[in-house]
Amino acid sequence: MEKYNLGYLEQLEAESIYIIRETAAEFKNPVMLYSIGKDSSVLLRLAQKAFSPGKIPFPLLHIDTGYKFREMIQFRDYYTKKIGVKLIVHKNKEEKARMMRPDQAHTDEYIYYKKTKPLLEAIKKYKFDAAFGGARREEEKSRAKERIFSFRDANGVWNPKNQRPELWHLYNTKINEGETVRVFPLSDWTELDIWLYIKKEKIEIVPLYFAQKTKVIKRHSVYLRLDEFVQPQESEEVIEGMFRYRTLGCSPSTGAIVSRAVTIEEIIMEVMEAKNSERENRAIDHGSDSNSMEEKKREGYF
Amino acid sequence: MDNFDYQKNRELLRLATAGSVDDGKSTLIGRLFYDCNAIYEDQLLGMKKVSKKKGFKEIDLSLLTDGLAAEREQGITIDVAYRYFNTSKRRIIIADVPGHEQYTRNMITGASEADVVLILVDASIGLTNQSKRHLFLASLLGASHIIVVINKMDAVNYSQKVFEKIKNDFINYATKLNIKDLEFIPVSALKGDMVVNRGENMPWYGGDTVLYYLENTPFTDRNLINFRLPVQMVIKFGERLRGYAGKIESGVIKEGEEIMVLPSEKKTKIKSIIVSGHKVKYAFSPQSIIVRLTDEIDVSRGDMIVRGNNRPEISSELEVMLCCLTNEPLRQGKSYLIKQTTKTSRVAINSINYRLNINTLHRERVDRLELNEIGRAFLKSNDQFLFDVFIKNRNMGSFILIDEITKNTVGAGIILNKGQKKAKNEKKKNFTKRGAVLWFTGLSGSGKSTIADEVREKLEKRNIDCERLDGDIVRQSLTKDLGFSRQDRDSNISRVSYVANLLSKHGVLVLATFISPYRKQREMVRKQVSDFIEIFVDAPLEVCQRRDTKGLYKKAGQNEVKDFTGITDPYEEPKKPDIHLRTDKIPLDECVNKILAYLENKKLI
């Protein structure tokens, strides 16, 4: 007996693949932004599926701040080589960016010089006209109204008042010279969906997502792991315990959470019972007021 | 791991919620999440803080869905926002449509993919123009289930009378619209009655809570019959292998099935189907797939793979309902880019018939549509569209318009019909002194419809009332119950001639195209109809067979159609037709002119 129903995860997968193909078919030079996190890993798998048994017809781009967890960089180099996809790594090499210290990682200036500016630079340098990102609408308030094909003007600027209406699944992919589009195939996915999919598809992820014995300090109200970028200051107490990461970013600004989850199943159970939203452990969202994420987006940050 | 499978096997439900802040929509969504424990603790803490700052005693649930900075300043939502939550059976994606501002644009955006539309009303106010607009737009966009949530019941003492009155007002208005399923639920989002929990304030209401309805309504209106695969892209792999990728917009396809590629009409078979990197035996809508074909034929983006015996409509002209989405009006005569399925082409707005006043449903004459206005229009392209009308197939009958210069999305529309069929009512009335019935008889493929359509166009240009009665169309409506026995065929013709006569009595020129093979049949019509003009559309059988416009001769040849005129059933030629047209010898425009000259001569036009 043939069945004609899809579970919601399969339906989300079909929709995301449609979006990825639509972009590959309509843009001259797309790129996939690769942040090495769990969402990026799912996005990458969807791209493989969209073109399988063919190859992914666009490169990956990683904006390296220089202060990422070393496990992330190791994983990046290992995994992209393993699946045979082209990887571009781009860093802001200007004086101002190089002079940024790890302890500035939570500041708006750091984000601008280490992330936003080099991203816009790379898009210009390689003449990319569309860039895939792994952002999800559920992640953060200001993203709830984000389009799947999010229009950026010739300066890479996002204007919330000038976004194109999206109806049915008819995506407008037309742009003028210099303008670009950010494409978010995971828009309708939630954190739980990402984990269920990682489990279903047996996707490899950075080991930092699993709980392990870690030495941390508490700074800016988040737990930071001690490593080459984070050293305890005099007043700070070193805590040792089981920690894992819910999201990954720069080592000096990404907080770990207390967790015993060492398998995907345990992570899923944890996410289902989670009491806090996932971005809460990221210093980046904790600007002076609650609009900070939106302002970063206006400038061109993802 | 049962628990995880169960998580994945939820169904996906897309819900659009329409209503304004004043109706308590943010509170309703906040309540839904709050009572389902879907609000994170840090979010809750933030909401509590703000509520306190504002001087509220209880937590203000509307703060949950509060979005962009600009809106916060104005205190209103101005764009569709998406929210997600799980029930035990379903994943629900909410497209939260704001009320006041840009209502039409936002409403059609939010409702475009929705399975269910929830319209919120304030019980202390009742049916407003805004509710009417929401209801109308939801029905226009083909939402099969609409649920009217009558909120703020606490403000009207949970009165059943108030609820019933509002419900009746809605039903009265809704009878003008095409809505399959309309539900009403009385609610107090503020106090929590009938959203997730029933509460104790409305024992008189026996229906379901909002959550129960969302969890349990069977909603799927997926079309699994008409296979349509618009090609998204060609995927190359291996040495020289190619696959064609796309999303099945409707229907089902199996490995080995015979298919046809449009518009080239080339036939081949499905060699294999790939879904998410795996080979499968069959696939269905809404899967994203890759197909490989048995023969190497030329296929590219914008083409469509279908079954040869179940094809979409094809036309370069479309009759549409159009909505303007930006400050730049959509103008009659202007050209745009149009995206329909995976195909983008150039199109011109040939004419705008009228603008629809959404409050009154009145039609107003205009030559442009301004922001948020909706109207009926004709589009014309140099390209051919492959489509199904929207009410039959949402994915095949919808489109967007893109400005050629700014590249902005400026319009959205749904396809009502092929372009040639012009709506009558909008034409200036110009009664002919008397009507007549132009009866086109002849073999299948002789050219009856082609000539009649052309004559009709000429007449309409001269503002003369005319109507087409076509065998294929009548068989789907007026005489749907009839088969093809001799007796049924006679009944078919007899009913048609009755209608034709009525129309002609009212001054309409009726263009009826029926094979009507038997002399006796036609004589019967002549007797019934006061002004009967018999037009013999004459082409030798071999010519008709060669044309085989509907593929019927081929079927008849294979014995798939019984009693087929010309093949297994006789055609009795008219002995003295009023007009005789040899379509194999004289060109189309000459045929048309002959008819027009006849009508002029008889002072019918």
GROMACS .gro file of N, CA and C in nm, chain B residues 49-154:
model
  318
  351LYS      N    1   0.868   4.146   3.349
  351LYS     CA    2   0.933   4.273   3.382
  351LYS      C    3   0.861   4.389   3.316
  352VAL      N    4   0.838   4.375   3.182
  352VAL     CA    5   0.774   4.483   3.107
  352VAL      C    6   0.632   4.508   3.157
  353SER      N    7   0.560   4.398   3.186
  353SER     CA    8   0.422   4.412   3.235
  353SER      C    9   0.420   4.495   3.362
  354LYS      N   10   0.515   4.468   3.448
  354LYS     CA   11   0.523   4.539   3.575
  354LYS      C   12   0.550   4.687   3.552
  355LYS      N   13   0.645   4.711   3.459
  355LYS     CA   14   0.682   4.848   3.426
  355LYS      C   15   0.560   4.926   3.377
  356LYS      N   16   0.476   4.856   3.298
  356LYS     CA   17   0.357   4.921   3.243
  356LYS      C   18   0.246   4.935   3.346
  357GLY      N   19   0.266   4.874   3.462
  357GLY     CA   20   0.167   4.886   3.568
  357GLY      C   21   0.056   4.783   3.564
  358PHE      N   22   0.077   4.671   3.491
  358PHE     CA   23  -0.024   4.564   3.490
  358PHE      C   24  -0.006   4.473   3.610
  359LYS      N   25  -0.118   4.424   3.660
  359LYS     CA   26  -0.111   4.331   3.772
  359LYS      C   27  -0.069   4.193   3.720
  360GLU      N   28  -0.139   4.150   3.612
  360GLU     CA   29  -0.107   4.018   3.557
  360GLU      C   30  -0.010   4.032   3.441
  361ILE      N   31   0.047   3.921   3.399
  361ILE     CA   32   0.143   3.924   3.289
  361ILE      C   33   0.071   3.958   3.158
  362ASP      N   34   0.127   4.048   3.080
  362ASP     CA   35   0.067   4.088   2.953
  362ASP      C   36   0.115   3.990   2.845
  363LEU      N   37   0.026   3.895   2.810
  363LEU     CA   38   0.066   3.788   2.717
  363LEU      C   39   0.094   3.839   2.576
  364SER      N   40   0.040   3.957   2.545
  364SER     CA   41   0.060   4.009   2.410
  364SER      C   42   0.206   4.045   2.384
  365LEU      N   43   0.284   4.058   2.491
  365LEU     CA   44   0.424   4.098   2.474
  365LEU      C   45   0.507   3.990   2.403
  366LEU      N   46   0.458   3.867   2.404
  366LEU     CA   47   0.533   3.757   2.343
  366LEU      C   48   0.556   3.778   2.195
  367THR      N   49   0.454   3.826   2.125
  367THR     CA   50   0.462   3.831   1.980
  367THR      C   51   0.502   3.968   1.928
  368ASP      N   52   0.560   4.044   2.015
  368ASP     CA   53   0.594   4.181   1.985
  368ASP      C   54   0.726   4.181   1.908
  369GLY      N   55   0.733   4.252   1.794
  369GLY     CA   56   0.848   4.235   1.705
  369GLY      C   57   0.944   4.351   1.683
  370LEU      N   58   0.944   4.404   1.564
  370LEU     CA   59   1.043   4.503   1.524
  370LEU      C   60   1.033   4.637   1.601
  371ALA      N   61   1.146   4.706   1.608
  371ALA     CA   62   1.155   4.830   1.685
  371ALA      C   63   1.054   4.935   1.639
  372ALA      N   64   1.043   4.949   1.506
  372ALA     CA   65   0.953   5.052   1.452
  372ALA      C   66   0.811   5.028   1.501
  373GLU      N   67   0.773   4.902   1.509
  373GLU     CA   68   0.638   4.871   1.551
  373GLU      C   69   0.619   4.900   1.699
  374ARG      N   70   0.723   4.871   1.773
  374ARG     CA   71   0.712   4.890   1.917
  374ARG      C   72   0.684   5.037   1.946
  375GLU      N   73   0.751   5.125   1.870
  375GLU     CA   74   0.727   5.268   1.889
  375GLU      C   75   0.582   5.302   1.860
  376GLN      N   76   0.530   5.248   1.752
  376GLN     CA   77   0.392   5.280   1.713
  376GLN      C   78   0.291   5.195   1.787
  377GLY      N   79   0.337   5.092   1.851
  377GLY     CA   80   0.247   5.006   1.925
  377GLY      C   81   0.162   4.916   1.838
  378ILE      N   82   0.198   4.901   1.710
  378ILE     CA   83   0.121   4.810   1.624
  378ILE      C   84   0.214   4.721   1.543
  379THR      N   85   0.158   4.609   1.497
  379THR     CA   86   0.234   4.517   1.412
  379THR      C   87   0.209   4.556   1.267
  380ILE      N   88   0.312   4.560   1.184
  380ILE     CA   89   0.288   4.601   1.046
  380ILE      C   90   0.332   4.500   0.942
  381ASP      N   91   0.374   4.383   0.984
  381ASP     CA   92   0.421   4.287   0.886
  381ASP      C   93   0.385   4.147   0.934
  382VAL      N   94   0.375   4.055   0.840
  382VAL     CA   95   0.343   3.918   0.879
  382VAL      C   96   0.461   3.859   0.959
  383ALA      N   97   0.431   3.803   1.074
  383ALA     CA   98   0.534   3.740   1.155
  383ALA      C   99   0.505   3.591   1.167
  384TYR      N  100   0.611   3.511   1.172
  384TYR     CA  101   0.592   3.367   1.177
  384TYR      C  102   0.627   3.311   1.314
  385ARG      N  103   0.545   3.222   1.364
  385ARG     CA  104   0.566   3.163   1.496
  385ARG      C  105   0.542   3.013   1.486
  386TYR      N  106   0.605   2.943   1.579
  386TYR     CA  107   0.606   2.798   1.569
  386TYR      C  108   0.571   2.735   1.701
  387PHE      N  109   0.483   2.637   1.699
  387PHE     CA  110   0.469   2.558   1.819
  387PHE      C  111   0.415   2.419   1.788
  388ASN      N  112   0.442   2.328   1.880
  388ASN     CA  113   0.402   2.190   1.861
  388ASN      C  114   0.286   2.157   1.952
  389THR      N  115   0.190   2.083   1.900
  389THR     CA  116   0.092   2.020   1.985
  389THR      C  117   0.130   1.872   1.983
  390SER      N  118   0.052   1.789   2.050
  390SER     CA  119   0.093   1.649   2.052
  390SER      C  120   0.082   1.585   1.914
  391LYS      N  121  -0.006   1.638   1.827
  391LYS     CA  122  -0.023   1.577   1.696
  391LYS      C  123   0.034   1.657   1.582
  392ARG      N  124   0.051   1.786   1.604
  392ARG     CA  125   0.085   1.869   1.489
  392ARG      C  126   0.194   1.970   1.519
  393ARG      N  127   0.268   2.003   1.411
  393ARG     CA  128   0.354   2.119   1.414
  393ARG      C  129   0.271   2.231   1.352
  394ILE      N  130   0.254   2.339   1.425
  394ILE     CA  131   0.174   2.448   1.372
  394ILE      C  132   0.264   2.567   1.341
  395ILE      N  133   0.256   2.613   1.218
  395ILE     CA  134   0.327   2.734   1.178
  395ILE      C  135   0.223   2.844   1.168
  396ILE      N  136   0.238   2.946   1.250
  396ILE     CA  137   0.143   3.055   1.248
  396ILE      C  138   0.197   3.169   1.164
  397ALA      N  139   0.120   3.211   1.066
  397ALA     CA  140   0.152   3.335   0.995
  397ALA      C  141   0.062   3.440   1.060
  398ASP      N  142   0.123   3.525   1.139
  398ASP     CA  143   0.048   3.621   1.219
  398ASP      C  144   0.028   3.748   1.137
  399VAL      N  145  -0.095   3.769   1.092
  399VAL     CA  146  -0.125   3.880   1.002
  399VAL      C  147  -0.173   4.000   1.082
  400PRO      N  148  -0.107   4.115   1.068
  400PRO     CA  149  -0.150   4.232   1.143
  400PRO      C  150  -0.282   4.286   1.090
  401GLY      N  151  -0.351   4.360   1.174
  401GLY     CA  152  -0.484   4.406   1.137
  401GLY      C  153  -0.490   4.531   1.052
  402HIS      N  154  -0.462   4.644   1.110
  402HIS     CA  155  -0.493   4.769   1.042
  402HIS      C  156  -0.415   4.796   0.916
  403GLU      N  157  -0.286   4.813   0.935
  403GLU     CA  158  -0.203   4.862   0.825
  403GLU      C  159  -0.186   4.759   0.716
  404GLN      N  160  -0.183   4.803   0.594
  404GLN     CA  161  -0.151   4.718   0.481
  404GLN      C  162  -0.230   4.588   0.486
  405TYR      N  163  -0.356   4.598   0.531
  405TYR     CA  164  -0.427   4.475   0.562
  405TYR      C  165  -0.435   4.377   0.446
  406THR      N  166  -0.462   4.429   0.326
  406THR     CA  167  -0.481   4.335   0.215
  406THR      C  168  -0.350   4.266   0.180
  407ARG      N  169  -0.246   4.345   0.164
  407ARG     CA  170  -0.116   4.289   0.129
  407ARG      C  171  -0.074   4.184   0.230
  408ASN      N  172  -0.083   4.219   0.356
  408ASN     CA  173  -0.040   4.125   0.459
  408ASN      C  174  -0.131   4.003   0.467
  409MET      N  175  -0.259   4.028   0.450
  409MET     CA  176  -0.353   3.917   0.461
  409MET      C  177  -0.329   3.815   0.351
  410ILE      N  178  -0.310   3.862   0.229
  410ILE     CA  179  -0.292   3.763   0.122
  410ILE      C  180  -0.154   3.697   0.134
  411THR      N  181  -0.057   3.770   0.188
  411THR     CA  182   0.073   3.707   0.210
  411THR      C  183   0.058   3.594   0.312
  412GLY      N  184  -0.004   3.627   0.425
  412GLY     CA  185  -0.016   3.529   0.532
  412GLY      C  186  -0.106   3.413   0.497
  413ALA      N  187  -0.214   3.442   0.423
  413ALA     CA  188  -0.311   3.337   0.394
  413ALA      C  189  -0.272   3.254   0.273
  414SER      N  190  -0.171   3.300   0.197
  414SER     CA  191  -0.143   3.233   0.070
  414SER      C  192  -0.110   3.085   0.086
  415GLU      N  193  -0.036   3.048   0.188
  415GLU     CA  194  -0.001   2.907   0.205
  415GLU      C  195  -0.081   2.840   0.317
  416ALA      N  196  -0.178   2.913   0.374
  416ALA     CA  197  -0.244   2.861   0.494
  416ALA      C  198  -0.343   2.749   0.466
  417ASP      N  199  -0.347   2.650   0.556
  417ASP     CA  200  -0.449   2.546   0.551
  417ASP      C  201  -0.574   2.593   0.624
  418VAL      N  202  -0.552   2.669   0.731
  418VAL     CA  203  -0.662   2.719   0.812
  418VAL      C  204  -0.641   2.868   0.835
  419VAL      N  205  -0.747   2.946   0.825
  419VAL     CA  206  -0.737   3.088   0.857
  419VAL      C  207  -0.822   3.116   0.980
  420LEU      N  208  -0.762   3.180   1.077
  420LEU     CA  209  -0.834   3.217   1.199
  420LEU      C  210  -0.861   3.367   1.196
  421ILE      N  211  -0.987   3.404   1.204
  421ILE     CA  212  -1.022   3.546   1.202
  421ILE      C  213  -1.072   3.584   1.341
  422LEU      N  214  -1.012   3.688   1.394
  422LEU     CA  215  -1.044   3.727   1.530
  422LEU      C  216  -1.139   3.847   1.531
  423VAL      N  217  -1.240   3.841   1.617
  423VAL     CA  218  -1.337   3.950   1.628
  423VAL      C  219  -1.352   3.987   1.775
  424ASP      N  220  -1.378   4.113   1.798
  424ASP     CA  221  -1.403   4.162   1.933
  424ASP      C  222  -1.553   4.146   1.962
  425ALA      N  223  -1.587   4.066   2.064
  425ALA     CA  224  -1.729   4.038   2.093
  425ALA      C  225  -1.806   4.164   2.124
  426SER      N  226  -1.740   4.266   2.180
  426SER     CA  227  -1.813   4.386   2.216
  426SER      C  228  -1.836   4.475   2.095
  427ILE      N  229  -1.775   4.442   1.982
  427ILE     CA  230  -1.795   4.522   1.861
  427ILE      C  231  -1.869   4.444   1.754
  428GLY      N  232  -1.833   4.318   1.736
  428GLY     CA  233  -1.901   4.235   1.636
  428GLY      C  234  -1.841   4.247   1.498
  429LEU      N  235  -1.921   4.209   1.398
  429LEU     CA  236  -1.875   4.207   1.259
  429LEU      C  237  -1.841   4.347   1.210
  430THR      N  238  -1.716   4.368   1.171
  430THR     CA  239  -1.675   4.498   1.120
  430THR      C  240  -1.634   4.485   0.974
  431ASN      N  241  -1.607   4.599   0.912
  431ASN     CA  242  -1.558   4.596   0.774
  431ASN      C  243  -1.429   4.516   0.766
  432GLN      N  244  -1.348   4.531   0.870
  432GLN     CA  245  -1.221   4.459   0.868
  432GLN      C  246  -1.245   4.307   0.867
  433SER      N  247  -1.341   4.261   0.949
  433SER     CA  248  -1.370   4.117   0.949
  433SER      C  249  -1.418   4.072   0.812
  434LYS      N  250  -1.501   4.156   0.749
  434LYS     CA  251  -1.552   4.122   0.617
  434LYS      C  252  -1.437   4.107   0.518
  435ARG      N  253  -1.345   4.201   0.527
  435ARG     CA  254  -1.230   4.196   0.436
  435ARG      C  255  -1.151   4.068   0.458
  436HIS      N  256  -1.129   4.036   0.585
  436HIS     CA  257  -1.053   3.915   0.614
  436HIS      C  258  -1.123   3.791   0.560
  437LEU      N  259  -1.253   3.788   0.580
  437LEU     CA  260  -1.332   3.674   0.535
  437LEU      C  261  -1.327   3.662   0.382
  438PHE      N  262  -1.345   3.777   0.318
  438PHE     CA  263  -1.343   3.777   0.172
  438PHE      C  264  -1.207   3.730   0.118
  439LEU      N  265  -1.101   3.787   0.174
  439LEU     CA  266  -0.968   3.754   0.124
  439LEU      C  267  -0.934   3.607   0.151
  440ALA      N  268  -0.976   3.558   0.266
  440ALA     CA  269  -0.951   3.417   0.296
  440ALA      C  270  -1.022   3.328   0.196
  441SER      N  271  -1.145   3.364   0.160
  441SER     CA  272  -1.217   3.281   0.064
  441SER      C  273  -1.157   3.294  -0.076
  442LEU      N  274  -1.117   3.416  -0.111
  442LEU     CA  275  -1.054   3.438  -0.241
  442LEU      C  276  -0.927   3.353  -0.256
  443LEU      N  277  -0.853   3.341  -0.147
  443LEU     CA  278  -0.727   3.268  -0.153
  443LEU      C  279  -0.744   3.118  -0.132
  444GLY      N  280  -0.869   3.077  -0.132
  444GLY     CA  281  -0.896   2.934  -0.131
  444GLY      C  282  -0.870   2.864   0.001
  445ALA      N  283  -0.872   2.938   0.113
  445ALA     CA  284  -0.857   2.872   0.243
  445ALA      C  285  -0.978   2.783   0.263
  446SER      N  286  -0.955   2.654   0.286
  446SER     CA  287  -1.070   2.565   0.291
  446SER      C  288  -1.135   2.565   0.429
  447HIS      N  289  -1.060   2.601   0.530
  447HIS     CA  290  -1.119   2.607   0.663
  447HIS      C  291  -1.098   2.745   0.723
  448ILE      N  292  -1.207   2.804   0.770
  448ILE     CA  293  -1.196   2.934   0.833
  448ILE      C  294  -1.258   2.923   0.972
  449ILE      N  295  -1.188   2.973   1.070
  449ILE     CA  296  -1.240   2.967   1.205
  449ILE      C  297  -1.251   3.110   1.259
  450VAL      N  298  -1.371   3.147   1.297
  450VAL     CA  299  -1.394   3.282   1.350
  450VAL      C  300  -1.391   3.273   1.502
  451VAL      N  301  -1.291   3.340   1.561
  451VAL     CA  302  -1.278   3.337   1.706
  451VAL      C  303  -1.336   3.468   1.761
  452ILE      N  304  -1.444   3.454   1.837
  452ILE     CA  305  -1.509   3.573   1.893
  452ILE      C  306  -1.451   3.594   2.033
  453ASN      N  307  -1.361   3.692   2.039
  453ASN     CA  308  -1.280   3.713   2.160
  453ASN      C  309  -1.343   3.818   2.252
  454LYS      N  310  -1.286   3.831   2.367
  454LYS     CA  311  -1.331   3.928   2.469
  454LYS      C  312  -1.472   3.895   2.517
  455MET      N  313  -1.504   3.766   2.523
  455MET     CA  314  -1.636   3.727   2.574
  455MET      C  315  -1.651   3.773   2.718
  456ASP      N  316  -1.540   3.786   2.790
  456ASP     CA  317  -1.548   3.833   2.928
  456ASP      C  318  -1.605   3.975   2.935
   0.00000   0.00000   0.00000
